[in-house]
Amino acid sequence: MTTKTEKFLKPFLKEGLPDIRPGDTVRVYQKIKEGEKEKVQAFEGQVLARKHGKEIGATITVRREISGIGTEKIFPLHSPIIEKIEILKRGKVRRAKLYYLRKVKGKGAKLKSSDEEISLEDREK
C-alpha cells in the first residue's frame, strides 16, 4: 500500500541509477552554474558510504585525494543537479561504511578489486 507522500515523490525519483556500493570507484557528473553559464564537472573517487536506501533522500559519500589532501563530497542521488554516475571499478569490501579510509595512507588505503566485471552498458546508466 502506497502512502500519499510516496505517490507525490514518485515522479521525482530517478530511473536507471546504477547499483552503487561502498568500495566502488565512481565518476559523478554534476551540473555547476557559473553566472549564467552551466557546465558539467566530474568528481571521481571511492564511495565511502551509501545512506537512505532507495528513498528520495538517498546519498553517497565520495572521497578522493588531491595532492595529498583528502576531499569528500556528499551527493544526493535523486537530485536534478546530478547528470550521471559511472561506476569505474568495483571494490571488494567487508564493511557498509568505509570511514576508516580517512585515516589510512598509501597502500593501506588501496582496496582489493572485485572479480565482478562491469560492462559498458552498466557504465552508461
Coordinates of C-alpha atoms in Angstrom, one line a residue, residues 11-120:
P11 CA 7.9 11.4 -10.3
F12 CA 11.0 12.9 -8.7
L13 CA 12.8 9.6 -8.3
K14 CA 15.4 8.9 -11.0
E15 CA 15.1 5.8 -13.0
G16 CA 18.1 3.6 -14.1
L17 CA 20.6 4.5 -11.4
P18 CA 23.5 2.0 -11.2
D19 CA 23.9 -0.3 -8.2
I20 CA 26.4 1.8 -6.2
R21 CA 28.0 0.2 -3.2
P22 CA 30.7 1.2 -0.8
G23 CA 34.2 0.5 -2.2
D24 CA 33.2 1.3 -5.8
T25 CA 35.3 3.9 -7.7
V26 CA 32.8 6.2 -9.4
R27 CA 32.7 9.3 -11.6
V28 CA 29.9 11.6 -10.7
Y29 CA 28.9 14.3 -13.3
Q30 CA 27.5 17.3 -11.6
K31 CA 25.9 20.4 -13.2
I32 CA 27.5 23.7 -12.0
K33 CA 26.2 27.2 -12.6
E34 CA 28.8 30.0 -13.1
G35 CA 26.9 33.2 -13.6
E36 CA 24.5 32.5 -16.5
K37 CA 26.6 29.6 -17.9
E38 CA 26.1 26.0 -16.9
K39 CA 28.8 23.3 -17.2
V40 CA 29.2 19.7 -16.2
Q41 CA 32.0 18.8 -13.8
A42 CA 33.2 15.3 -13.0
F43 CA 34.2 14.2 -9.5
E44 CA 36.0 10.8 -9.4
G45 CA 36.7 8.9 -6.2
Q46 CA 35.8 6.0 -3.9
V47 CA 32.4 5.5 -2.4
L48 CA 32.7 5.5 1.4
A49 CA 29.1 5.2 2.3
R50 CA 25.6 4.9 0.9
K51 CA 22.7 6.1 3.0
H52 CA 18.9 6.1 3.0
G53 CA 18.4 3.2 0.6
K54 CA 16.1 3.8 -2.3
E55 CA 14.2 6.7 -0.9
I56 CA 14.2 10.3 -2.3
G57 CA 16.9 11.4 0.2
A58 CA 19.4 8.7 -0.8
T59 CA 23.0 9.9 -0.8
I60 CA 26.5 8.6 -1.5
T61 CA 29.7 9.9 0.1
V62 CA 32.6 10.0 -2.4
R63 CA 36.2 10.6 -1.4
R64 CA 39.3 11.4 -3.4
E65 CA 42.8 12.6 -2.7
I66 CA 44.2 15.7 -4.5
S67 CA 47.9 16.5 -3.8
G68 CA 47.8 14.5 -0.6
I69 CA 44.7 16.3 0.7
G70 CA 41.5 14.3 1.1
T71 CA 38.3 15.7 -0.3
E72 CA 34.9 14.4 0.3
K73 CA 31.5 15.3 -1.3
I74 CA 28.1 14.0 -0.4
F75 CA 25.9 13.6 -3.5
P76 CA 22.1 13.3 -3.3
L77 CA 21.3 10.5 -5.8
H78 CA 17.9 11.8 -7.0
S79 CA 19.0 15.5 -7.3
P80 CA 18.4 17.2 -10.7
I81 CA 22.0 18.6 -10.4
I82 CA 23.5 15.1 -10.8
E83 CA 23.6 14.4 -14.6
K84 CA 25.0 10.8 -14.5
I85 CA 27.1 8.4 -12.4
E86 CA 29.6 6.0 -13.9
I87 CA 31.0 3.0 -12.0
L88 CA 34.6 2.6 -13.0
K89 CA 35.7 -0.2 -10.6
R90 CA 34.1 -2.5 -8.0
G91 CA 35.9 -2.8 -4.7
K92 CA 35.8 -5.9 -2.5
V93 CA 34.9 -4.7 1.0
R94 CA 33.5 -6.2 4.1
R95 CA 32.1 -3.1 5.7
A96 CA 29.0 -1.0 4.9
K97 CA 30.8 2.3 5.8
L98 CA 34.4 2.8 4.9
Y99 CA 35.2 5.8 7.1
Y100 CA 38.5 4.1 8.2
L101 CA 39.9 5.1 4.8
R102 CA 40.1 8.7 6.0
K103 CA 42.9 7.8 8.4
V104 CA 44.9 5.4 6.2
K105 CA 47.6 6.5 3.8
G106 CA 49.4 4.8 0.9
K107 CA 48.9 1.1 0.3
G108 CA 46.6 0.8 3.3
A109 CA 44.0 2.9 1.5
K110 CA 44.0 0.6 -1.5
L111 CA 41.0 -1.7 -1.8
K112 CA 41.1 -5.1 -3.5
S113 CA 39.1 -5.2 -6.7
S114 CA 36.1 -7.5 -7.0
D115 CA 36.0 -10.2 -9.6
E116 CA 32.7 -8.8 -10.8
E117 CA 33.1 -7.3 -14.3
I118 CA 31.5 -4.0 -15.1
S119 CA 30.1 -4.0 -18.7
L120 CA 30.0 -0.8 -20.8

